[in-house]
Coordinates of C-alpha atoms in Angstrom, one line a residue:
Chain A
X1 CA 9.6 -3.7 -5.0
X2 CA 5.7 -3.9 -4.0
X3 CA 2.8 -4.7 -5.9
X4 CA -0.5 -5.7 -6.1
X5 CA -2.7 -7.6 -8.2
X6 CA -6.3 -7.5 -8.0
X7 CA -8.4 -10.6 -9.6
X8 CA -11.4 -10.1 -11.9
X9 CA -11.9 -6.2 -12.8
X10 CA -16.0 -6.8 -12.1
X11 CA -17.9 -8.7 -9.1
X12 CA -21.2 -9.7 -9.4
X13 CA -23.1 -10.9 -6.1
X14 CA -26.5 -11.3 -5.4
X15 CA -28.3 -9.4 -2.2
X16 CA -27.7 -11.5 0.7
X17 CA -24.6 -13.8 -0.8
X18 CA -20.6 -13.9 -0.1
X19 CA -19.0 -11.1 -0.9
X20 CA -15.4 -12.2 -1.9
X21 CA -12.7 -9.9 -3.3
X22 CA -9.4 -11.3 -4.2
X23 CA -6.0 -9.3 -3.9
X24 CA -2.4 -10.4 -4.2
X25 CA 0.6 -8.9 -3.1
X26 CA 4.6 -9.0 -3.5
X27 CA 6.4 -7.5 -1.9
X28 CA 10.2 -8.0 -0.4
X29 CA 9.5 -7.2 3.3
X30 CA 6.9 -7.4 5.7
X31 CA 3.8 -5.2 3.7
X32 CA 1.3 -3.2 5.6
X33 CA -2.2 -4.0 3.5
X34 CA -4.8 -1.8 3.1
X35 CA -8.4 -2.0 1.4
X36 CA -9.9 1.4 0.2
X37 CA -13.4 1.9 -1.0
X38 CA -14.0 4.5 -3.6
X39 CA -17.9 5.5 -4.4
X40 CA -18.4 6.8 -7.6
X41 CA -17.3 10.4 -7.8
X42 CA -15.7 10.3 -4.0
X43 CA -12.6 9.6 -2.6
X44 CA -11.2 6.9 -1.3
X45 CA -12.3 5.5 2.8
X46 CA -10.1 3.0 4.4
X47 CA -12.2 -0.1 5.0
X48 CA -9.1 -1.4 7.0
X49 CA -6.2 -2.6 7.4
X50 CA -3.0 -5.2 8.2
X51 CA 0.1 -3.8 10.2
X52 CA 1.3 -7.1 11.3
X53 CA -0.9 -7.6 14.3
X54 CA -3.8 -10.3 13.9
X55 CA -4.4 -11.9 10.5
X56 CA -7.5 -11.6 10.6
X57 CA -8.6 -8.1 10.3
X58 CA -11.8 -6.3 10.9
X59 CA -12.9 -3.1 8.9
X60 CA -15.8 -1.0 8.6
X61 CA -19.4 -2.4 7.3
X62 CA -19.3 -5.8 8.0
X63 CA -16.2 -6.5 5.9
X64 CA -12.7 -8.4 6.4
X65 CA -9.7 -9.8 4.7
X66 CA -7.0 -11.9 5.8
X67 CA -3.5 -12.1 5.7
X68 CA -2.4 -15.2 4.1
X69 CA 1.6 -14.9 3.9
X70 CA 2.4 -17.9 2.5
X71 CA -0.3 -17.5 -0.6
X72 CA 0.7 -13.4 -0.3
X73 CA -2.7 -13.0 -0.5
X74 CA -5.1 -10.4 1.8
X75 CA -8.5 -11.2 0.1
X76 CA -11.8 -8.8 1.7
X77 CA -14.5 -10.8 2.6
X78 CA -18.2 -10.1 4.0
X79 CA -20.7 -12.8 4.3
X80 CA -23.6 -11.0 3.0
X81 CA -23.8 -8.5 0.3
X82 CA -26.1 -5.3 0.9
X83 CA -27.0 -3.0 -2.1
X84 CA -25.2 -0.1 -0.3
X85 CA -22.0 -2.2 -0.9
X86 CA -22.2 -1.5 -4.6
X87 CA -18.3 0.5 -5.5
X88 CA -15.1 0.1 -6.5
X89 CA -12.6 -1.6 -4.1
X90 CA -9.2 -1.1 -3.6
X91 CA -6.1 -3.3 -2.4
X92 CA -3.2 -1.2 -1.9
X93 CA 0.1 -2.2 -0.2
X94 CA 2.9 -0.1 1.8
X95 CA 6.3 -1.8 2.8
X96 CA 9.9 -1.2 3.9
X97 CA 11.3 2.2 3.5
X98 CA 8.8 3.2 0.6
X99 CA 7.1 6.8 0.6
X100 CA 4.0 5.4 -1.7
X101 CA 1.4 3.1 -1.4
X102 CA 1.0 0.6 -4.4
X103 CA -2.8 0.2 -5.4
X104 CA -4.2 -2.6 -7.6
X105 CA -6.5 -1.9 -11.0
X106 CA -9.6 -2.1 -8.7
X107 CA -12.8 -4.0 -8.6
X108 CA -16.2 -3.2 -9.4
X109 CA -18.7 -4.7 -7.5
X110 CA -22.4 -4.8 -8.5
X111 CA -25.2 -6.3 -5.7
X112 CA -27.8 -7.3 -7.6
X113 CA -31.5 -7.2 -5.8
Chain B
X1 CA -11.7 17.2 13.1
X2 CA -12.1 17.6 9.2
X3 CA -11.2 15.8 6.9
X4 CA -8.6 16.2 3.9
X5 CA -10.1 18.7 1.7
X6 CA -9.0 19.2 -1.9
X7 CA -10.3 22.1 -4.3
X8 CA -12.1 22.5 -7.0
X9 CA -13.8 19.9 -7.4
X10 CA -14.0 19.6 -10.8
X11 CA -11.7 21.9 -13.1
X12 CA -11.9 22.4 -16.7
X13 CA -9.1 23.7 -18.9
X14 CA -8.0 24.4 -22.6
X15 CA -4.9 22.9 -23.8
X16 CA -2.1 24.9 -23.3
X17 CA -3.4 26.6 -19.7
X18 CA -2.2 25.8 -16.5
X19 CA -3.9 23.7 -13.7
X20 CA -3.5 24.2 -9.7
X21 CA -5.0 21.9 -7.6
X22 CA -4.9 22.3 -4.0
X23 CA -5.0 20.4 -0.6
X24 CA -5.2 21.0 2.6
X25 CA -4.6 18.1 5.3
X26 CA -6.6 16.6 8.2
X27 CA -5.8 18.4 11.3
X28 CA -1.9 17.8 12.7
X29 CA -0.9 15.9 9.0
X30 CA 2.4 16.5 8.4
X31 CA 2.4 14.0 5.3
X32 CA 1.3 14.8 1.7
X33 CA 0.8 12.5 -0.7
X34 CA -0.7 13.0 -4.4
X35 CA -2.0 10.1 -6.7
X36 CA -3.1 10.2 -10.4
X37 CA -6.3 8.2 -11.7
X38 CA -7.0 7.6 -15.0
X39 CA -10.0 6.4 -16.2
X40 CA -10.7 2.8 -15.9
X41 CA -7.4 1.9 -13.4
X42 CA -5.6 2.3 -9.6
X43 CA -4.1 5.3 -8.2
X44 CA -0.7 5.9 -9.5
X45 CA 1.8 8.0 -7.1
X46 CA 2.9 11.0 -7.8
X47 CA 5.1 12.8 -5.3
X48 CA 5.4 12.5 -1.1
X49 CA 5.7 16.0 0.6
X50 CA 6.5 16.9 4.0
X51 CA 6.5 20.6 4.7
X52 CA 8.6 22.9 2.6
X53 CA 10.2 19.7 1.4
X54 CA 9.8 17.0 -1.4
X55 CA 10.4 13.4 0.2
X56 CA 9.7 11.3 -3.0
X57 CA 8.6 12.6 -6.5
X58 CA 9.6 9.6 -8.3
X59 CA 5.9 9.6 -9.6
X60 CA 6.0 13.0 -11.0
X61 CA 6.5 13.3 -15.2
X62 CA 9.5 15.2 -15.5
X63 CA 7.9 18.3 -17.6
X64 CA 5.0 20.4 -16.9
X65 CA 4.1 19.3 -13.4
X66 CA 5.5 20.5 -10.0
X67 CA 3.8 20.4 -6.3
X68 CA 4.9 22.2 -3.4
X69 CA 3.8 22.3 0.4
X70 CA 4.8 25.5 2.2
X71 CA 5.2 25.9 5.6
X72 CA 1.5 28.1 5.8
X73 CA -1.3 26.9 3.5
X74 CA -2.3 23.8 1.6
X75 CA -0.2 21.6 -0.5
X76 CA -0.6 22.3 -4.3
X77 CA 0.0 20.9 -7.2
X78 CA 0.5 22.4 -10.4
X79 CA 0.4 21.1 -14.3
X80 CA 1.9 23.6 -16.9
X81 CA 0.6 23.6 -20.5
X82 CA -1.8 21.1 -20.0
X83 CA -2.7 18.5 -23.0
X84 CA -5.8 15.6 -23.0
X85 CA -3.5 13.1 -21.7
X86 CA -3.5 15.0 -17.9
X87 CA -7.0 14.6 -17.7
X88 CA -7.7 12.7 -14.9
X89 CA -8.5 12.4 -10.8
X90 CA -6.0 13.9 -8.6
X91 CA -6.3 12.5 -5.4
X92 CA -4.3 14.1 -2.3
X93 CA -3.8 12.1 0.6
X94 CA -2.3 13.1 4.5
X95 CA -1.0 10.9 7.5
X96 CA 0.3 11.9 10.5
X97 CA 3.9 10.1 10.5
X98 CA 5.7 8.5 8.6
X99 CA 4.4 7.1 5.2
X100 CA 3.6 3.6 6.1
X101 CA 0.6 4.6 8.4
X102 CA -2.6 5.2 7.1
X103 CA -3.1 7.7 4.2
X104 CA -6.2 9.2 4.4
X105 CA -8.1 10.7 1.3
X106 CA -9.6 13.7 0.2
X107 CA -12.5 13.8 -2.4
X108 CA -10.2 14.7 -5.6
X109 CA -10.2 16.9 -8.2
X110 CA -11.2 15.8 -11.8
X111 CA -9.5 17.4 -14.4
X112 CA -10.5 17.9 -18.2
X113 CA -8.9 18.9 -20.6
X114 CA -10.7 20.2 -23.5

């Protein structure tokens, strides 16, 4: 079975600092890991993603998360926080023969000026 | 090449009425997903459609709510008899193969129940 468990529900960074979003996984086979960003009122955009190539994974807006397999972990990362970054993120992960895609709770992250 | 596109947007109802909510996959999407958000938490799945069939609706309650996605037209998904407790953001979501590639997501459609 696959899950995913997303640390602290609400993110506070200031303008300018490390953004760092924690997200933890299980999962019984090799996962594909996604991170989704969902403004308020929208759907959800893939930021990007893990399929087993590089660890290290780039995505959209400056952002990117690795894959850490022996702390199952795939934590999203950008090194400095814009206000436009302001939304709720989502870690989601994919595995095996599975039809669905398992989504943490979210975090919220506010940019403060 | 558009995206996934879901209607309404926003759809009220009264208890007891029904709700269809519809969705229409990016360009050469075989794959339909549909999630469930609730207030405050994570997409849930629902059910995994491929055309004219149901892969995986192991998501779905087992009363009041069905989806189908025909071989012409969008993929809907329909909630009998609605109560307060269906209110919520459906969210649709297409890929081109098979499930663990991308999904890609359409805008939703936020249901209330009055």
């Amino acid at each position: 079975a696959q899950s995913v468990t997303q640390l602290g529900s609400h993110v506070s960074v200031s303008e300018g600092a490390l953004v760092l979003l924690r997200c933890n996984y299980s999962s019984s086979v090799p996962p594909y890991l996604f991170w989704y960003v969902q403004y308020p009122n929208q759907g959800l955009q893939l930021l990007l993603k893990y399929t087993s190539a590089a660890t290290l994974v780039k995505g959209i807006n400056g952002f990117e998360a690795e894959f850490k397999k022996s702390e199952t972990s795939f934590h999203l990362t950008k090194p400095s926080a814009h206000m436009s970054d302001a939304a709720e993120y989502f870690c989601a992960v994919s595995a095996g023969t599975g039809n669905q895609f398992y989504f943490g709770t979210g975090t919220s992250l506010t940019v403060i000026p | 090449n558009a995206g996934v596109m879901q209607n309404p947007r926003h759809l009220v109802r009264r208890r007891g009425q029904e709700a269809r909510l519809r969705c229409s996959p990016m360009k050469g999407h075989s794959h339909v997903y549909w999630y469930r958000q609730l207030p405050e938490e994570g997409l849930k799945f629902m059910v995994y459609l491929q055309k004219e069939n149901i892969i995986d609706e192991s998501g779905m309650p087992k009363e009041r709510f069905s989806a189908e996605f025909p071989k012409e037209g969008p993929s809907i998904l329909r909630i009998q008899q609605v109560v307060r407790g269906d209110s919520a953001a459906y969210f649709c979501a297409s890929s081109p193969r098979w499930a663990q590639e991308t999904q890609y997501f359409g805008p939703g459609t936020r249901l209330l129940v009055l």
